[in-house]
Coordinates of C-alpha atoms in Angstrom, one line a residue:
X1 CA -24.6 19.5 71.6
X2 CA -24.6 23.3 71.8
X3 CA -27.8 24.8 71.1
X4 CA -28.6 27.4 68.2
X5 CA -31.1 27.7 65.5
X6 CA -30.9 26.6 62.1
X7 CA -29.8 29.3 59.5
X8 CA -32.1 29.8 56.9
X9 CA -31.5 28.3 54.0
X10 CA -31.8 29.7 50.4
X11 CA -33.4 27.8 47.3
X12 CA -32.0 25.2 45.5
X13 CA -31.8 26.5 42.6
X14 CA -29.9 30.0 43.5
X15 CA -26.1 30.5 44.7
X16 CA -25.3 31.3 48.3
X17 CA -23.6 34.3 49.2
X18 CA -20.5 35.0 47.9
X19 CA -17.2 36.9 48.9
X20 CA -14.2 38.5 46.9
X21 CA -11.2 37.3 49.6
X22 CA -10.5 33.8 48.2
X23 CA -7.7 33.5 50.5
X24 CA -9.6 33.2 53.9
X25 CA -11.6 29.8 54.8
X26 CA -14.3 32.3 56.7
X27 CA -15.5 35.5 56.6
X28 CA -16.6 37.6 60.0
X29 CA -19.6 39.6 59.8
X30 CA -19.8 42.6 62.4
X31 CA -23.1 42.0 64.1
X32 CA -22.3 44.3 67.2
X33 CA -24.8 42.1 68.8
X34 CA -24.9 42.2 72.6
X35 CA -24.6 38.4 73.1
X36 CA -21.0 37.3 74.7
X37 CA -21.1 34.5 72.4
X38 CA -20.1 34.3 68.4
X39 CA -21.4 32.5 65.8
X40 CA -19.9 30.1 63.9
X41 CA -22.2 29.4 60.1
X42 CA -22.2 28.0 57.0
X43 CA -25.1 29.0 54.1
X44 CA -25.9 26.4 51.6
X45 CA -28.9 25.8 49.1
X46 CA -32.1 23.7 50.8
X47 CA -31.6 20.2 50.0
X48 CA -27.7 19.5 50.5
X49 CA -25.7 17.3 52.5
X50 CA -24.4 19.1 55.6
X51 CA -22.6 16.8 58.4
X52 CA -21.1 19.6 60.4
X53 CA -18.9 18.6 63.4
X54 CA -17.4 21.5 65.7
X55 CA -14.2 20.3 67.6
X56 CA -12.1 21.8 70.6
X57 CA -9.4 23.8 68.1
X58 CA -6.8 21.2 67.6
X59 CA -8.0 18.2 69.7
X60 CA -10.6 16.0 68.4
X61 CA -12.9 16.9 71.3
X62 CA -16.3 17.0 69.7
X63 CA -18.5 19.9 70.4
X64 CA -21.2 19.6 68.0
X65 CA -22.1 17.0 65.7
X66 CA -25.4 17.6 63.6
X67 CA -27.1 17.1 59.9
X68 CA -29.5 19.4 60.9
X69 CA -28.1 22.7 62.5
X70 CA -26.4 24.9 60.3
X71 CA -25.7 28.4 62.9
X72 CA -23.7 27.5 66.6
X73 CA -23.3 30.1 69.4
X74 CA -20.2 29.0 71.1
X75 CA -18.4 31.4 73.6
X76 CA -15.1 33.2 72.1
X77 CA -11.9 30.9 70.8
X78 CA -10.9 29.5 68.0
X79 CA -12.7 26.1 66.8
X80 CA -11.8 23.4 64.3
X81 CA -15.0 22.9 61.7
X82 CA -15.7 19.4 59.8
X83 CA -18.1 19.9 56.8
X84 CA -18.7 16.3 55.1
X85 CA -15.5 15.3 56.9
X86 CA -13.6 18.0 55.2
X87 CA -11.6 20.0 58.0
X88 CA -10.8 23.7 58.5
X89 CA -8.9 24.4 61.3
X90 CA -8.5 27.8 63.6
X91 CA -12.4 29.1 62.5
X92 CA -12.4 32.1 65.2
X93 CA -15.9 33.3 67.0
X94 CA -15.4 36.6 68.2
X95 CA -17.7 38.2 70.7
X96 CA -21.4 39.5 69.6
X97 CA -20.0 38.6 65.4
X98 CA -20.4 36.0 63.0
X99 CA -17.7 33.8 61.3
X100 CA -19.0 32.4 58.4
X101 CA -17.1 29.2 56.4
X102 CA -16.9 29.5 53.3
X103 CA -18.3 26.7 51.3
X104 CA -19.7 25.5 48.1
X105 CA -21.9 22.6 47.0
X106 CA -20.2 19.0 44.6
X107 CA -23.7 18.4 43.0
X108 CA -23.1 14.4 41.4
X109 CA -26.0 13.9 39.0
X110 CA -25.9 10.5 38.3
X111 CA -26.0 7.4 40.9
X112 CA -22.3 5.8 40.1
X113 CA -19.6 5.1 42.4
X114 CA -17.3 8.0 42.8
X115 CA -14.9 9.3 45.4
X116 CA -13.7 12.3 46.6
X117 CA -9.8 13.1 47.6
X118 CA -8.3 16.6 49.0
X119 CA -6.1 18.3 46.6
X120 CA -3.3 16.0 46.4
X121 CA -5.5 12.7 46.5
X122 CA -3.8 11.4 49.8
X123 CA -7.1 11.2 51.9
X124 CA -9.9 9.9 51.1
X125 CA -12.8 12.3 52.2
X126 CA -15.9 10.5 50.8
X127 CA -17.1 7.4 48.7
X128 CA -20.5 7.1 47.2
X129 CA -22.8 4.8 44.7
X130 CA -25.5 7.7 45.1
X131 CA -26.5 11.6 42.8
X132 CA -27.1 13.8 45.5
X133 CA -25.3 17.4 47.2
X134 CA -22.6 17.5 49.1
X135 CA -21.5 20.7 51.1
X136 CA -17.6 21.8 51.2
X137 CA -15.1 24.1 52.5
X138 CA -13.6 26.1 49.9
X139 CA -10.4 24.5 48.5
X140 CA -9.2 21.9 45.4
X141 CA -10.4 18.0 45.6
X142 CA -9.7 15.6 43.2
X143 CA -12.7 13.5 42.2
X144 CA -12.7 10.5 40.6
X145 CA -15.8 8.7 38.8
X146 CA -15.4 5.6 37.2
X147 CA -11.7 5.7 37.1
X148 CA -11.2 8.8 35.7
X149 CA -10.0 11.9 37.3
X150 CA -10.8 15.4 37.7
X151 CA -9.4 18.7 39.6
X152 CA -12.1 20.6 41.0
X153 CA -12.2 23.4 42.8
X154 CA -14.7 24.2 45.3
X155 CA -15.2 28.0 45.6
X156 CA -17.6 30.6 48.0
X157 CA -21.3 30.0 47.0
X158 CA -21.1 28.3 43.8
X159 CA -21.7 24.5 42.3
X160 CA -19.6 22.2 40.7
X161 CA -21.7 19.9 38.8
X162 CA -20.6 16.2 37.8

């Protein structure tokens, strides 16, 4: 595991930063710091689900696998990043700047089994009985709660709430 320290997180009950490109899976922050590292981030309320797992881009070398750490220095390239087994792939860190993923939170209320798919509901990407917040890329899911269906949209710094 690489080490870093883990990003502050904000309160529950307010929205994490936000950003007007809804194209891009990442934004990268200028710190014109004078490590030779980048860092690779994601921000998300105090409280939710965050399985992060850095691979080697495009291999399923694992460089980091944590619940806890939320902010990795890893040396210049291009990495693939799993949030809740969601995968974005190509995430650059760039010398002395930050890459942040964008991400959102799925906040299920009530304990009942539900599952979420990606966009087309090919993959399965996770199955619960539990309430609770999940943390995931930006991007369209299908979720489905006691048989029934619904496209969702996961988008910078907000909460969809089931």
């Amino acid at each position: 595991i690489i080490g870093g320290m883990l990003s502050s997180c904000k309160d529950e009950n307010k929205e994490t930063t936000g950003n007007d490109n809804t194209n891009a899976k990442w934004v990268i922050e200028k710190a014109d710091e004078k490590s030779d590292n980048g860092k690779l981030f994601v921000t998300l309320p105090e409280g939710t689900t965050c399985d992060v797992t850095i691979y080697v881009a495009g291999s399923d070398t694992i460089i980091s696998n944590t619940l806890m750490q939320q902010n990795f220095p890893l040396p210049p390239g291009s990495y693939d990043m799993e949030i809740n087994h969601v995968k974005v792939t190509g995430v650059p860190a760039e010398k002395g700047n930050n890459t942040r993923l964008k991400a959102g939170v799925l906040r299920i209320s009530k304990a009942k089994p539900w599952t979420l798919y990606d966009g087309v509901k090919e993959n399965v990407l996770i199955n619960s009985l539990t309430s609770g917040s999940w943390g995931l890329p930006v991007g369209k899911y299908v979720l489905t709660m006691v048989d029934e269906d619904h496209a969702i949209e996961i988008k910078d710094g907000k909460t969809v709430k089931y």
